[in-house]
Amino acid sequence: MAQFQLEIAITLLLLFLGYIFGRHAEKSHFKSIIAREEQHQGLVAVSVKSPTQDDSTKPGMLVTGSVVISVDYFKRFLAALRTIFGGRVTSYETLLDRARREAILRMKEEAKKLNAERIYNIKLETSSISKSASGNIGAVEVLAYGTAVLRVNQ
């Protein structure tokens, strides 16, 4: 009986710590993303495959941005409950939103270092990594890539 109570206490402690620290980390990350998105507003990134007539003669270069973000224990627990009852897994939606936005920001930061005007044909690749034995997602990786059109000095 004491063993069972100890296991319940450890599970509740992990849930509590996952909620507190996971929530803090997510809030901080979203603040950072919003601030950096404002800094990079001038650099347009579009999914259009071909550049405009003006941009087609300028040099282009592949730019990438990649991020791996893990899931906290609390969100993993909520997602496991969702698999029982069905419905949207909002705890993973915010995780993927953060990962996509961070990957695009990193791609834009690389393009900015190259003095790019625009980024065309952006694509996102997503994969889950470090799955547990039960199939729960441990972390997600998002890779953003596109073709940066570089400024030409005239």
mmCIF file of N, CA, C and O in Angstrom, residues 17-37 67-76 78-79 89-102 105 138 140:
data_model
loop_
_atom_site.group_PDB
_atom_site.id
_atom_site.type_symbol
_atom_site.label_atom_id
_atom_site.label_comp_id
_atom_site.label_asym_id
_atom_site.label_seq_id
_atom_site.Cartn_x
_atom_site.Cartn_y
_atom_site.Cartn_z
ATOM 1 N N LEU A 17 5.017 19.697 -11.408
ATOM 2 C CA LEU A 17 6.246 20.319 -11.910
ATOM 3 C C LEU A 17 6.176 20.539 -13.420
ATOM 4 O O LEU A 17 6.610 21.580 -13.924
ATOM 5 N N GLY A 18 5.605 19.573 -14.133
ATOM 6 C CA GLY A 18 5.444 19.727 -15.579
ATOM 7 C C GLY A 18 4.548 20.895 -15.912
ATOM 8 O O GLY A 18 4.826 21.670 -16.829
ATOM 9 N N TYR A 19 3.477 21.052 -15.144
ATOM 10 C CA TYR A 19 2.561 22.164 -15.381
ATOM 11 C C TYR A 19 3.248 23.503 -15.120
ATOM 12 O O TYR A 19 3.201 24.414 -15.951
ATOM 13 N N ILE A 20 3.895 23.636 -13.960
ATOM 14 C CA ILE A 20 4.530 24.912 -13.577
ATOM 15 C C ILE A 20 5.669 25.268 -14.530
ATOM 16 O O ILE A 20 5.696 26.351 -15.114
ATOM 17 N N PHE A 21 6.629 24.382 -14.660
ATOM 18 C CA PHE A 21 7.811 24.701 -15.470
ATOM 19 C C PHE A 21 7.493 24.694 -16.973
ATOM 20 O O PHE A 21 8.036 25.498 -17.720
ATOM 21 N N GLY A 22 6.630 23.799 -17.400
ATOM 22 C CA GLY A 22 6.251 23.757 -18.805
ATOM 23 C C GLY A 22 5.493 25.010 -19.225
ATOM 24 O O GLY A 22 5.756 25.578 -20.277
ATOM 25 N N ARG A 23 4.605 25.452 -18.372
ATOM 26 C CA ARG A 23 3.841 26.670 -18.659
ATOM 27 C C ARG A 23 4.759 27.893 -18.714
ATOM 28 O O ARG A 23 4.647 28.732 -19.600
ATOM 29 N N HIS A 24 5.694 27.960 -17.744
ATOM 30 C CA HIS A 24 6.649 29.077 -17.723
ATOM 31 C C HIS A 24 7.516 29.065 -18.991
ATOM 32 O O HIS A 24 7.713 30.115 -19.623
ATOM 33 N N ALA A 25 8.021 27.906 -19.356
ATOM 34 C CA ALA A 25 8.885 27.807 -20.546
ATOM 35 C C ALA A 25 8.109 28.178 -21.807
ATOM 36 O O ALA A 25 8.619 28.885 -22.681
ATOM 37 N N GLU A 26 6.870 27.724 -21.895
ATOM 38 C CA GLU A 26 6.068 28.029 -23.081
ATOM 39 C C GLU A 26 5.766 29.521 -23.178
ATOM 40 O O GLU A 26 5.879 30.121 -24.253
ATOM 41 N N LYS A 27 5.402 30.140 -22.047
ATOM 42 C CA LYS A 27 5.115 31.581 -22.049
ATOM 43 C C LYS A 27 6.343 32.379 -22.457
ATOM 44 O O LYS A 27 6.259 33.303 -23.263
ATOM 45 N N SER A 28 7.491 32.024 -21.903
ATOM 46 C CA SER A 28 8.734 32.726 -22.228
ATOM 47 C C SER A 28 9.072 32.565 -23.707
ATOM 48 O O SER A 28 9.503 33.517 -24.356
ATOM 49 N N HIS A 29 8.865 31.364 -24.216
ATOM 50 C CA HIS A 29 9.175 31.116 -25.621
ATOM 51 C C HIS A 29 8.252 31.910 -26.536
ATOM 52 O O HIS A 29 8.694 32.502 -27.519
ATOM 53 N N PHE A 30 6.962 31.948 -26.219
ATOM 54 C CA PHE A 30 6.026 32.723 -27.038
ATOM 55 C C PHE A 30 6.376 34.210 -27.015
ATOM 56 O O PHE A 30 6.292 34.897 -28.038
ATOM 57 N N LYS A 31 6.787 34.732 -25.840
ATOM 58 C CA LYS A 31 7.195 36.144 -25.765
ATOM 59 C C LYS A 31 8.387 36.405 -26.677
ATOM 60 O O LYS A 31 8.428 37.395 -27.398
ATOM 61 N N SER A 32 9.353 35.508 -26.626
ATOM 62 C CA SER A 32 10.540 35.638 -27.476
ATOM 63 C C SER A 32 10.163 35.566 -28.950
ATOM 64 O O SER A 32 10.665 36.353 -29.770
ATOM 65 N N ILE A 33 9.276 34.668 -29.301
ATOM 66 C CA ILE A 33 8.852 34.515 -30.702
ATOM 67 C C ILE A 33 8.166 35.784 -31.191
ATOM 68 O O ILE A 33 8.478 36.299 -32.273
ATOM 69 N N ILE A 34 7.259 36.319 -30.396
ATOM 70 C CA ILE A 34 6.522 37.526 -30.802
ATOM 71 C C ILE A 34 7.479 38.701 -30.989
ATOM 72 O O ILE A 34 7.382 39.438 -31.982
ATOM 73 N N ALA A 35 8.417 38.870 -30.082
ATOM 74 C CA ALA A 35 9.388 39.975 -30.197
ATOM 75 C C ALA A 35 10.250 39.815 -31.448
ATOM 76 O O ALA A 35 10.478 40.784 -32.181
ATOM 77 N N ARG A 36 10.711 38.612 -31.722
ATOM 78 C CA ARG A 36 11.572 38.377 -32.888
ATOM 79 C C ARG A 36 10.790 38.450 -34.194
ATOM 80 O O ARG A 36 11.323 38.849 -35.221
ATOM 81 N N GLU A 37 9.513 38.049 -34.179
ATOM 82 C CA GLU A 37 8.680 38.173 -35.385
ATOM 83 C C GLU A 37 8.510 39.642 -35.769
ATOM 84 O O GLU A 37 8.511 39.973 -36.945
ATOM 85 N N VAL A 67 14.418 23.397 -35.420
ATOM 86 C CA VAL A 67 14.234 23.444 -33.968
ATOM 87 C C VAL A 67 13.697 22.094 -33.488
ATOM 88 O O VAL A 67 12.983 21.411 -34.216
ATOM 89 N N VAL A 68 14.080 21.727 -32.283
ATOM 90 C CA VAL A 68 13.538 20.545 -31.609
ATOM 91 C C VAL A 68 12.986 21.019 -30.267
ATOM 92 O O VAL A 68 13.691 21.649 -29.491
ATOM 93 N N ILE A 69 11.711 20.723 -30.022
ATOM 94 C CA ILE A 69 11.065 21.134 -28.771
ATOM 95 C C ILE A 69 10.453 19.904 -28.127
ATOM 96 O O ILE A 69 9.769 19.121 -28.783
ATOM 97 N N SER A 70 10.692 19.765 -26.824
ATOM 98 C CA SER A 70 10.158 18.592 -26.119
ATOM 99 C C SER A 70 8.817 18.907 -25.473
ATOM 100 O O SER A 70 8.459 20.061 -25.267
ATOM 101 N N VAL A 71 8.110 17.867 -25.152
ATOM 102 C CA VAL A 71 6.802 17.958 -24.502
ATOM 103 C C VAL A 71 7.007 17.764 -23.008
ATOM 104 O O VAL A 71 7.721 16.852 -22.598
ATOM 105 N N ASP A 72 6.378 18.623 -22.200
ATOM 106 C CA ASP A 72 6.504 18.426 -20.754
ATOM 107 C C ASP A 72 5.565 17.310 -20.279
ATOM 108 O O ASP A 72 4.661 16.893 -20.999
ATOM 109 N N TYR A 73 5.807 16.858 -19.083
ATOM 110 C CA TYR A 73 5.078 15.713 -18.533
ATOM 111 C C TYR A 73 3.579 15.995 -18.441
ATOM 112 O O TYR A 73 2.755 15.123 -18.720
ATOM 113 N N PHE A 74 3.207 17.219 -18.070
ATOM 114 C CA PHE A 74 1.796 17.571 -17.917
ATOM 115 C C PHE A 74 1.059 17.487 -19.256
ATOM 116 O O PHE A 74 -0.026 16.927 -19.342
ATOM 117 N N LYS A 75 1.662 18.025 -20.297
ATOM 118 C CA LYS A 75 1.019 17.986 -21.619
ATOM 119 C C LYS A 75 0.930 16.563 -22.151
ATOM 120 O O LYS A 75 -0.031 16.197 -22.797
ATOM 121 N N ARG A 76 1.955 15.801 -21.870
ATOM 122 C CA ARG A 76 1.932 14.395 -22.296
ATOM 123 C C ARG A 76 0.775 13.665 -21.613
ATOM 124 O O ARG A 76 0.075 12.855 -22.229
ATOM 125 N N LEU A 78 -2.054 15.080 -20.487
ATOM 126 C CA LEU A 78 -3.307 15.558 -21.091
ATOM 127 C C LEU A 78 -3.550 14.923 -22.446
ATOM 128 O O LEU A 78 -4.681 14.549 -22.773
ATOM 129 N N ALA A 79 -2.488 14.782 -23.231
ATOM 130 C CA ALA A 79 -2.629 14.155 -24.553
ATOM 131 C C ALA A 79 -3.041 12.694 -24.415
ATOM 132 O O ALA A 79 -3.844 12.195 -25.203
ATOM 133 N N VAL A 89 -6.219 17.680 -29.644
ATOM 134 C CA VAL A 89 -5.147 17.588 -28.653
ATOM 135 C C VAL A 89 -4.477 18.959 -28.611
ATOM 136 O O VAL A 89 -3.444 19.194 -29.237
ATOM 137 N N THR A 90 -5.084 19.880 -27.888
ATOM 138 C CA THR A 90 -4.597 21.257 -27.866
ATOM 139 C C THR A 90 -3.214 21.372 -27.235
ATOM 140 O O THR A 90 -2.474 22.298 -27.556
ATOM 141 N N SER A 91 -2.888 20.437 -26.368
ATOM 142 C CA SER A 91 -1.566 20.505 -25.741
ATOM 143 C C SER A 91 -0.460 20.296 -26.774
ATOM 144 O O SER A 91 0.617 20.876 -26.658
ATOM 145 N N TYR A 92 -0.724 19.524 -27.809
ATOM 146 C CA TYR A 92 0.264 19.350 -28.875
ATOM 147 C C TYR A 92 0.169 20.466 -29.916
ATOM 148 O O TYR A 92 1.131 20.753 -30.608
ATOM 149 N N GLU A 93 -1.017 21.070 -30.055
ATOM 150 C CA GLU A 93 -1.170 22.153 -31.030
ATOM 151 C C GLU A 93 -0.264 23.333 -30.700
ATOM 152 O O GLU A 93 0.380 23.891 -31.587
ATOM 153 N N THR A 94 -0.214 23.717 -29.427
ATOM 154 C CA THR A 94 0.659 24.837 -29.057
ATOM 155 C C THR A 94 2.126 24.463 -29.227
ATOM 156 O O THR A 94 2.944 25.303 -29.595
ATOM 157 N N LEU A 95 2.446 23.211 -28.974
ATOM 158 C CA LEU A 95 3.821 22.741 -29.167
ATOM 159 C C LEU A 95 4.230 22.878 -30.634
ATOM 160 O O LEU A 95 5.305 23.416 -30.949
ATOM 161 N N LEU A 96 3.375 22.437 -31.537
ATOM 162 C CA LEU A 96 3.686 22.524 -32.968
ATOM 163 C C LEU A 96 3.690 23.961 -33.464
ATOM 164 O O LEU A 96 4.511 24.333 -34.311
ATOM 165 N N ASP A 97 2.796 24.783 -32.921
ATOM 166 C CA ASP A 97 2.774 26.200 -33.297
ATOM 167 C C ASP A 97 4.107 26.859 -32.932
ATOM 168 O O ASP A 97 4.696 27.576 -33.742
ATOM 169 N N ARG A 98 4.573 26.617 -31.716
ATOM 170 C CA ARG A 98 5.861 27.186 -31.285
ATOM 171 C C ARG A 98 6.992 26.683 -32.169
ATOM 172 O O ARG A 98 7.865 27.451 -32.589
ATOM 173 N N ALA A 99 6.984 25.405 -32.466
ATOM 174 C CA ALA A 99 8.077 24.822 -33.252
ATOM 175 C C ALA A 99 8.095 25.384 -34.673
ATOM 176 O O ALA A 99 9.155 25.734 -35.196
ATOM 177 N N ARG A 100 6.932 25.499 -35.307
ATOM 178 C CA ARG A 100 6.875 26.032 -36.673
ATOM 179 C C ARG A 100 7.348 27.485 -36.714
ATOM 180 O O ARG A 100 8.158 27.863 -37.568
ATOM 181 N N ARG A 101 6.823 28.282 -35.792
ATOM 182 C CA ARG A 101 7.190 29.703 -35.782
ATOM 183 C C ARG A 101 8.675 29.891 -35.477
ATOM 184 O O ARG A 101 9.336 30.748 -36.059
ATOM 185 N N GLU A 102 9.218 29.099 -34.571
ATOM 186 C CA GLU A 102 10.640 29.199 -34.235
ATOM 187 C C GLU A 102 11.505 28.784 -35.432
ATOM 188 O O GLU A 102 12.510 29.426 -35.729
ATOM 189 N N LEU A 105 11.462 31.561 -37.934
ATOM 190 C CA LEU A 105 12.290 32.679 -37.453
ATOM 191 C C LEU A 105 13.776 32.396 -37.651
ATOM 192 O O LEU A 105 14.535 33.272 -38.069
ATOM 193 N N GLY A 138 7.845 12.437 -27.503
ATOM 194 C CA GLY A 138 8.738 13.063 -26.536
ATOM 195 C C GLY A 138 9.178 14.436 -26.985
ATOM 196 O O GLY A 138 9.309 15.357 -26.187
ATOM 197 N N VAL A 140 9.370 17.131 -30.844
ATOM 198 C CA VAL A 140 9.119 17.301 -32.263
ATOM 199 C C VAL A 140 10.243 18.133 -32.863
ATOM 200 O O VAL A 140 10.823 18.989 -32.198
#
